mmCIF file of C-alpha atoms in Angstrom:
data_model
loop_
_atom_site.group_PDB
_atom_site.id
_atom_site.type_symbol
_atom_site.label_atom_id
_atom_site.label_comp_id
_atom_site.label_asym_id
_atom_site.label_seq_id
_atom_site.Cartn_x
_atom_site.Cartn_y
_atom_site.Cartn_z
ATOM 1 C CA ALA J 1 19.226 8.188 -14.290
ATOM 2 C CA GLN J 2 20.461 5.167 -15.993
ATOM 3 C CA SER J 3 18.418 2.589 -18.842
ATOM 4 C CA VAL J 4 19.306 -0.143 -21.729
ATOM 5 C CA ALA J 5 18.253 -0.263 -25.408
ATOM 6 C CA GLN J 6 18.210 -3.418 -26.943
ATOM 7 C CA PRO J 7 17.567 -2.036 -30.283
ATOM 8 C CA GLU J 8 16.429 -5.297 -32.277
ATOM 9 C CA ASP J 9 12.607 -6.081 -31.354
ATOM 10 C CA GLN J 10 13.751 -9.485 -32.849
ATOM 11 C CA VAL J 11 16.876 -11.727 -34.183
ATOM 12 C CA ASN J 12 16.225 -14.566 -37.471
ATOM 13 C CA VAL J 13 19.361 -17.158 -37.128
ATOM 14 C CA ALA J 14 19.675 -20.236 -38.767
ATOM 15 C CA GLU J 15 20.493 -23.065 -36.867
ATOM 16 C CA GLY J 16 24.427 -23.493 -36.130
ATOM 17 C CA ASN J 17 25.195 -20.221 -37.548
ATOM 18 C CA PRO J 18 26.482 -17.408 -34.518
ATOM 19 C CA LEU J 19 23.729 -15.050 -33.497
ATOM 20 C CA THR J 20 24.711 -11.842 -31.842
ATOM 21 C CA VAL J 21 22.278 -10.081 -29.682
ATOM 22 C CA LYS J 22 22.235 -5.933 -29.091
ATOM 23 C CA CYS J 23 22.210 -4.248 -26.457
ATOM 24 C CA THR J 24 24.134 -0.903 -25.160
ATOM 25 C CA TYR J 25 22.676 0.755 -21.590
ATOM 26 C CA SER J 26 23.610 4.117 -19.584
ATOM 27 C CA VAL J 27 25.207 4.586 -15.889
ATOM 28 C CA SER J 28 26.380 6.486 -13.796
ATOM 29 C CA GLY J 29 29.446 5.101 -12.283
ATOM 30 C CA ASN J 30 30.660 1.303 -13.351
ATOM 31 C CA PRO J 31 27.665 -0.707 -14.436
ATOM 32 C CA TYR J 32 26.738 -4.175 -13.778
ATOM 33 C CA LEU J 33 25.021 -6.133 -16.738
ATOM 34 C CA PHE J 34 22.901 -8.766 -16.525
ATOM 35 C CA TRP J 35 21.171 -11.337 -19.121
ATOM 36 C CA TYR J 36 18.500 -12.600 -18.868
ATOM 37 C CA VAL J 37 16.144 -15.275 -20.936
ATOM 38 C CA GLN J 38 12.562 -16.235 -20.770
ATOM 39 C CA TYR J 39 10.441 -18.894 -22.755
ATOM 40 C CA PRO J 40 6.885 -19.389 -23.635
ATOM 41 C CA ASN J 41 4.982 -18.689 -19.408
ATOM 42 C CA ARG J 42 7.955 -18.826 -17.748
ATOM 43 C CA GLY J 43 9.758 -16.531 -15.432
ATOM 44 C CA LEU J 44 12.995 -14.697 -16.567
ATOM 45 C CA GLN J 45 15.775 -16.934 -15.962
ATOM 46 C CA PHE J 46 19.554 -15.600 -15.612
ATOM 47 C CA LEU J 47 22.340 -16.129 -17.949
ATOM 48 C CA LEU J 48 25.676 -14.132 -17.431
ATOM 49 C CA LYS J 49 26.420 -10.794 -15.350
ATOM 50 C CA TYR J 50 29.281 -8.727 -15.615
ATOM 51 C CA ILE J 51 30.301 -7.205 -12.704
ATOM 52 C CA THR J 52 33.877 -6.948 -12.664
ATOM 53 C CA GLY J 53 37.153 -8.623 -14.047
ATOM 54 C CA ASP J 54 37.450 -10.008 -17.565
ATOM 55 C CA ASN J 55 35.255 -8.452 -20.555
ATOM 56 C CA LEU J 56 34.305 -11.445 -22.025
ATOM 57 C CA VAL J 57 32.020 -13.463 -19.795
ATOM 58 C CA LYS J 58 30.787 -16.681 -19.926
ATOM 59 C CA GLY J 59 27.549 -17.469 -19.113
ATOM 60 C CA SER J 60 24.438 -21.214 -19.310
ATOM 61 C CA TYR J 61 23.965 -22.120 -22.435
ATOM 62 C CA GLY J 62 27.199 -21.716 -24.336
ATOM 63 C CA PHE J 63 26.423 -18.534 -23.885
ATOM 64 C CA GLU J 64 29.316 -15.656 -23.413
ATOM 65 C CA ALA J 65 29.083 -11.479 -23.245
ATOM 66 C CA GLU J 66 31.109 -9.208 -24.127
ATOM 67 C CA PHE J 67 31.249 -5.783 -22.311
ATOM 68 C CA ASN J 68 33.239 -2.646 -23.944
ATOM 69 C CA LYS J 69 33.147 0.573 -21.592
ATOM 70 C CA SER J 70 34.273 2.860 -24.701
ATOM 71 C CA GLN J 71 30.939 1.905 -26.493
ATOM 72 C CA THR J 72 28.835 0.978 -23.446
ATOM 73 C CA SER J 73 27.997 -2.018 -24.580
ATOM 74 C CA PHE J 74 27.236 -5.709 -23.592
ATOM 75 C CA HIS J 75 25.905 -7.553 -26.557
ATOM 76 C CA LEU J 76 24.705 -11.814 -26.032
ATOM 77 C CA LYS J 77 26.829 -14.395 -28.071
ATOM 78 C CA LYS J 78 26.715 -17.878 -29.142
ATOM 79 C CA PRO J 79 29.262 -18.918 -31.584
ATOM 80 C CA SER J 80 26.513 -21.446 -32.702
ATOM 81 C CA ALA J 81 22.849 -21.613 -32.550
ATOM 82 C CA LEU J 82 20.885 -24.122 -31.272
ATOM 83 C CA VAL J 83 16.190 -24.048 -32.164
ATOM 84 C CA SER J 84 16.145 -24.458 -28.869
ATOM 85 C CA ASP J 85 17.675 -21.345 -28.188
ATOM 86 C CA SER J 86 14.373 -19.589 -29.705
ATOM 87 C CA ALA J 87 13.299 -17.013 -26.465
ATOM 88 C CA LEU J 88 13.034 -13.744 -25.039
ATOM 89 C CA TYR J 89 15.913 -11.759 -24.180
ATOM 90 C CA PHE J 90 16.207 -9.431 -21.455
ATOM 91 C CA CYS J 91 19.244 -6.774 -20.655
ATOM 92 C CA ALA J 92 19.328 -5.664 -17.126
ATOM 93 C CA VAL J 93 21.880 -2.847 -15.942
ATOM 94 C CA ARG J 94 21.727 -1.024 -12.203
ATOM 95 C CA ALA J 95 24.416 1.039 -10.407
ATOM 96 C CA PRO J 96 26.956 -0.614 -7.979
ATOM 97 C CA GLY J 97 24.825 0.614 -4.450
ATOM 98 C CA GLU J 98 27.857 1.634 -2.622
ATOM 99 C CA ALA J 99 28.522 4.532 -5.257
ATOM 100 C CA GLY J 100 25.453 5.556 -3.996
ATOM 101 C CA GLY J 101 22.533 3.823 -6.497
ATOM 102 C CA SER J 102 19.454 2.497 -6.301
ATOM 103 C CA TYR J 103 19.934 -1.869 -6.144
ATOM 104 C CA ILE J 104 17.101 -1.749 -8.390
ATOM 105 C CA PRO J 105 18.226 -3.278 -11.788
ATOM 106 C CA THR J 106 16.882 -1.134 -15.357
ATOM 107 C CA PHE J 107 15.742 -4.207 -18.534
ATOM 108 C CA GLY J 108 15.467 -3.128 -21.710
ATOM 109 C CA ARG J 109 12.121 -4.401 -24.422
ATOM 110 C CA GLY J 110 13.659 -7.376 -24.623
ATOM 111 C CA THR J 111 14.588 -8.799 -28.172
ATOM 112 C CA SER J 112 12.619 -12.952 -29.083
ATOM 113 C CA LEU J 113 15.633 -14.633 -30.820
ATOM 114 C CA ILE J 114 14.154 -17.829 -33.505
ATOM 115 C CA VAL J 115 16.747 -19.954 -34.739
ATOM 116 C CA HIS J 116 15.666 -22.060 -37.612
ATOM 117 C CA PRO J 117 16.255 -25.293 -38.946
ATOM 118 C CA GLU G 1 15.552 -26.610 -2.121
ATOM 119 C CA ALA G 2 16.688 -23.401 -2.546
ATOM 120 C CA ASP G 3 13.352 -21.235 -4.837
ATOM 121 C CA ILE G 4 10.894 -19.043 -5.970
ATOM 122 C CA TYR G 5 7.247 -19.877 -5.976
ATOM 123 C CA GLN G 6 4.350 -18.359 -7.126
ATOM 124 C CA THR G 7 0.829 -19.343 -6.595
ATOM 125 C CA PRO G 8 -1.333 -19.355 -8.099
ATOM 126 C CA ARG G 9 -0.134 -19.513 -11.685
ATOM 127 C CA TYR G 10 -3.214 -18.549 -13.752
ATOM 128 C CA LEU G 11 -6.088 -17.739 -12.214
ATOM 129 C CA VAL G 12 -9.942 -15.649 -14.443
ATOM 130 C CA ILE G 13 -11.629 -13.310 -12.121
ATOM 131 C CA GLY G 14 -14.796 -11.427 -12.762
ATOM 132 C CA THR G 15 -14.503 -7.926 -12.250
ATOM 133 C CA GLY G 16 -14.704 -6.500 -8.584
ATOM 134 C CA LYS G 17 -13.274 -9.059 -7.084
ATOM 135 C CA LYS G 18 -10.482 -9.086 -4.690
ATOM 136 C CA ILE G 19 -7.611 -10.672 -5.553
ATOM 137 C CA THR G 20 -3.595 -11.870 -4.025
ATOM 138 C CA LEU G 21 -0.927 -13.391 -6.052
ATOM 139 C CA GLU G 22 1.205 -15.568 -3.416
ATOM 140 C CA CYS G 23 5.147 -14.999 -3.476
ATOM 141 C CA SER G 24 7.841 -16.763 -1.373
ATOM 142 C CA GLN G 25 11.037 -17.660 -1.758
ATOM 143 C CA THR G 26 13.230 -20.009 0.100
ATOM 144 C CA MET G 27 16.983 -18.322 -0.885
ATOM 145 C CA GLY G 28 16.808 -15.562 2.747
ATOM 146 C CA HIS G 29 17.624 -12.676 -0.302
ATOM 147 C CA ASP G 30 16.714 -9.295 1.567
ATOM 148 C CA LYS G 31 15.151 -7.873 -1.407
ATOM 149 C CA MET G 32 11.769 -9.049 -3.087
ATOM 150 C CA TYR G 33 10.267 -7.584 -6.472
ATOM 151 C CA TRP G 34 6.863 -7.529 -8.401
ATOM 152 C CA TYR G 35 6.883 -6.898 -12.258
ATOM 153 C CA GLN G 36 3.912 -6.179 -14.195
ATOM 154 C CA GLN G 37 5.153 -8.011 -17.821
ATOM 155 C CA ASP G 38 2.131 -8.210 -21.432
ATOM 156 C CA PRO G 39 2.857 -11.630 -22.799
ATOM 157 C CA GLY G 40 5.976 -11.192 -24.869
ATOM 158 C CA MET G 41 6.474 -7.591 -23.921
ATOM 159 C CA GLU G 42 8.633 -5.354 -21.956
ATOM 160 C CA LEU G 43 8.938 -5.638 -17.801
ATOM 161 C CA HIS G 44 7.713 -2.946 -15.722
ATOM 162 C CA LEU G 45 8.229 -2.749 -12.312
ATOM 163 C CA ILE G 46 5.102 -1.697 -9.933
ATOM 164 C CA HIS G 47 6.838 -2.647 -6.354
ATOM 165 C CA TYR G 48 9.974 -3.489 -4.491
ATOM 166 C CA SER G 49 11.340 -4.451 -1.072
ATOM 167 C CA TYR G 50 14.776 -3.949 0.418
ATOM 168 C CA GLY G 51 13.694 -6.259 3.571
ATOM 169 C CA VAL G 52 11.047 -6.925 6.404
ATOM 170 C CA ASN G 53 8.929 -3.653 7.087
ATOM 171 C CA SER G 54 9.892 -2.209 3.471
ATOM 172 C CA THR G 55 8.137 -1.264 0.370
ATOM 173 C CA GLU G 56 8.418 0.874 -1.793
ATOM 174 C CA LYS G 57 5.805 1.684 -5.269
ATOM 175 C CA GLY G 58 8.193 0.897 -8.984
ATOM 176 C CA ASP G 59 8.158 2.706 -12.396
ATOM 177 C CA LEU G 60 4.632 1.641 -13.171
ATOM 178 C CA SER G 61 1.655 3.012 -11.561
ATOM 179 C CA SER G 62 -0.577 0.294 -10.071
ATOM 180 C CA GLU G 63 -4.224 0.106 -7.726
ATOM 181 C CA SER G 64 -1.875 -2.657 -6.455
ATOM 182 C CA THR G 65 -0.657 -3.000 -2.746
ATOM 183 C CA VAL G 66 2.647 -5.024 -0.709
ATOM 184 C CA SER G 67 3.537 -6.480 2.315
ATOM 185 C CA ARG G 68 6.826 -7.616 3.983
ATOM 186 C CA ILE G 69 5.643 -8.948 7.313
ATOM 187 C CA ARG G 70 8.769 -11.856 7.061
ATOM 188 C CA THR G 71 11.617 -12.180 5.195
ATOM 189 C CA GLU G 72 10.776 -14.957 3.251
ATOM 190 C CA HIS G 73 7.238 -13.385 1.824
ATOM 191 C CA PHE G 74 6.117 -10.546 -0.734
ATOM 192 C CA PRO G 75 2.433 -10.465 -1.506
ATOM 193 C CA LEU G 76 0.859 -8.528 -4.243
ATOM 194 C CA THR G 77 -3.348 -7.442 -3.904
ATOM 195 C CA LEU G 78 -6.019 -5.595 -6.019
ATOM 196 C CA GLU G 79 -8.342 -4.327 -3.396
ATOM 197 C CA SER G 80 -11.066 -4.635 -7.161
ATOM 198 C CA ALA G 81 -9.630 -6.119 -10.208
ATOM 199 C CA ARG G 82 -9.984 -4.830 -13.436
ATOM 200 C CA PRO G 83 -10.187 -5.914 -17.238
ATOM 201 C CA SER G 84 -7.135 -3.296 -17.394
ATOM 202 C CA HIS G 85 -5.046 -5.647 -14.951
ATOM 203 C CA THR G 86 -5.379 -8.417 -17.791
ATOM 204 C CA SER G 87 -1.459 -9.279 -17.976
ATOM 205 C CA GLN G 88 1.539 -11.302 -15.826
ATOM 206 C CA TYR G 89 2.956 -10.791 -12.899
ATOM 207 C CA LEU G 90 6.698 -12.053 -12.101
ATOM 208 C CA CYS G 91 7.932 -11.829 -8.779
ATOM 209 C CA ALA G 92 11.893 -11.744 -8.300
ATOM 210 C CA SER G 93 14.026 -11.864 -5.148
ATOM 211 C CA SER G 94 17.657 -10.577 -4.858
ATOM 212 C CA VAL G 95 20.626 -10.285 -2.755
ATOM 213 C CA THR G 96 22.999 -7.766 -2.184
ATOM 214 C CA ARG G 97 26.121 -10.064 -1.369
ATOM 215 C CA THR G 98 29.993 -10.029 -3.021
ATOM 216 C CA GLY G 99 30.122 -11.924 -5.916
ATOM 217 C CA PHE G 100 25.794 -12.652 -6.518
ATOM 218 C CA ASN G 101 23.550 -9.571 -7.623
ATOM 219 C CA GLU G 102 21.435 -11.094 -10.268
ATOM 220 C CA GLN G 103 17.681 -11.840 -10.021
ATOM 221 C CA PHE G 104 16.047 -15.330 -9.436
ATOM 222 C CA PHE G 105 12.721 -15.111 -10.849
ATOM 223 C CA GLY G 106 9.243 -17.167 -10.428
ATOM 224 C CA PRO G 107 7.232 -18.685 -13.008
ATOM 225 C CA GLY G 108 5.278 -15.896 -12.797
ATOM 226 C CA THR G 109 0.969 -15.861 -12.679
ATOM 227 C CA ARG G 110 -1.191 -14.839 -15.864
ATOM 228 C CA LEU G 111 -4.218 -12.864 -14.602
ATOM 229 C CA THR G 112 -6.641 -12.391 -16.588
ATOM 230 C CA VAL G 113 -9.938 -10.401 -15.222
ATOM 231 C CA LEU G 114 -13.206 -10.928 -17.170
#
């Protein structure tokens, strides 16, 4: 079975400071990892993914995430936070379908990011 | 323009009514999903489809049903709405092809059952 943990319900950061939103996972085989962002009254928007290759993945809006296999983590980061980054962030994992795993991703509970002016 | 659409965006309806939430995508994706989400909370998978004439129930027990007669269309039906169905419903799609895998989400339908 696959699972995702986002240990923080809420992260508060001042504008201009670096931000980190944490995610750890459990899955059989090599993971496919995703981050999504959700603004109020909207659907989720894809931010970035790790499938294979370089452990540091760059995505939309200046976000990046680092895949750490030994710590089974995929933390989302941004060097300088903006007030407009305030939103709900979801981490997701799934096993590669080619390995017999389900194509259905498992989502974390979400982390609310609040960036203060 | 390739996109995923949901209608209606907002729906207020009385108990016992039958409703259908529409979801269409123009990206040719084979996989489609329905999630239920209370505002600001986690997503719960209620239905998914791997392709035409394929539908499966998700992790969350739901009294809704779905159909997949056409690749682009994945409607969700509640035969008899109840106040406990009040929630946001998100539709998503994805394609299994090298370099892809992420899901694309619609804007959601906010359902209120009185």
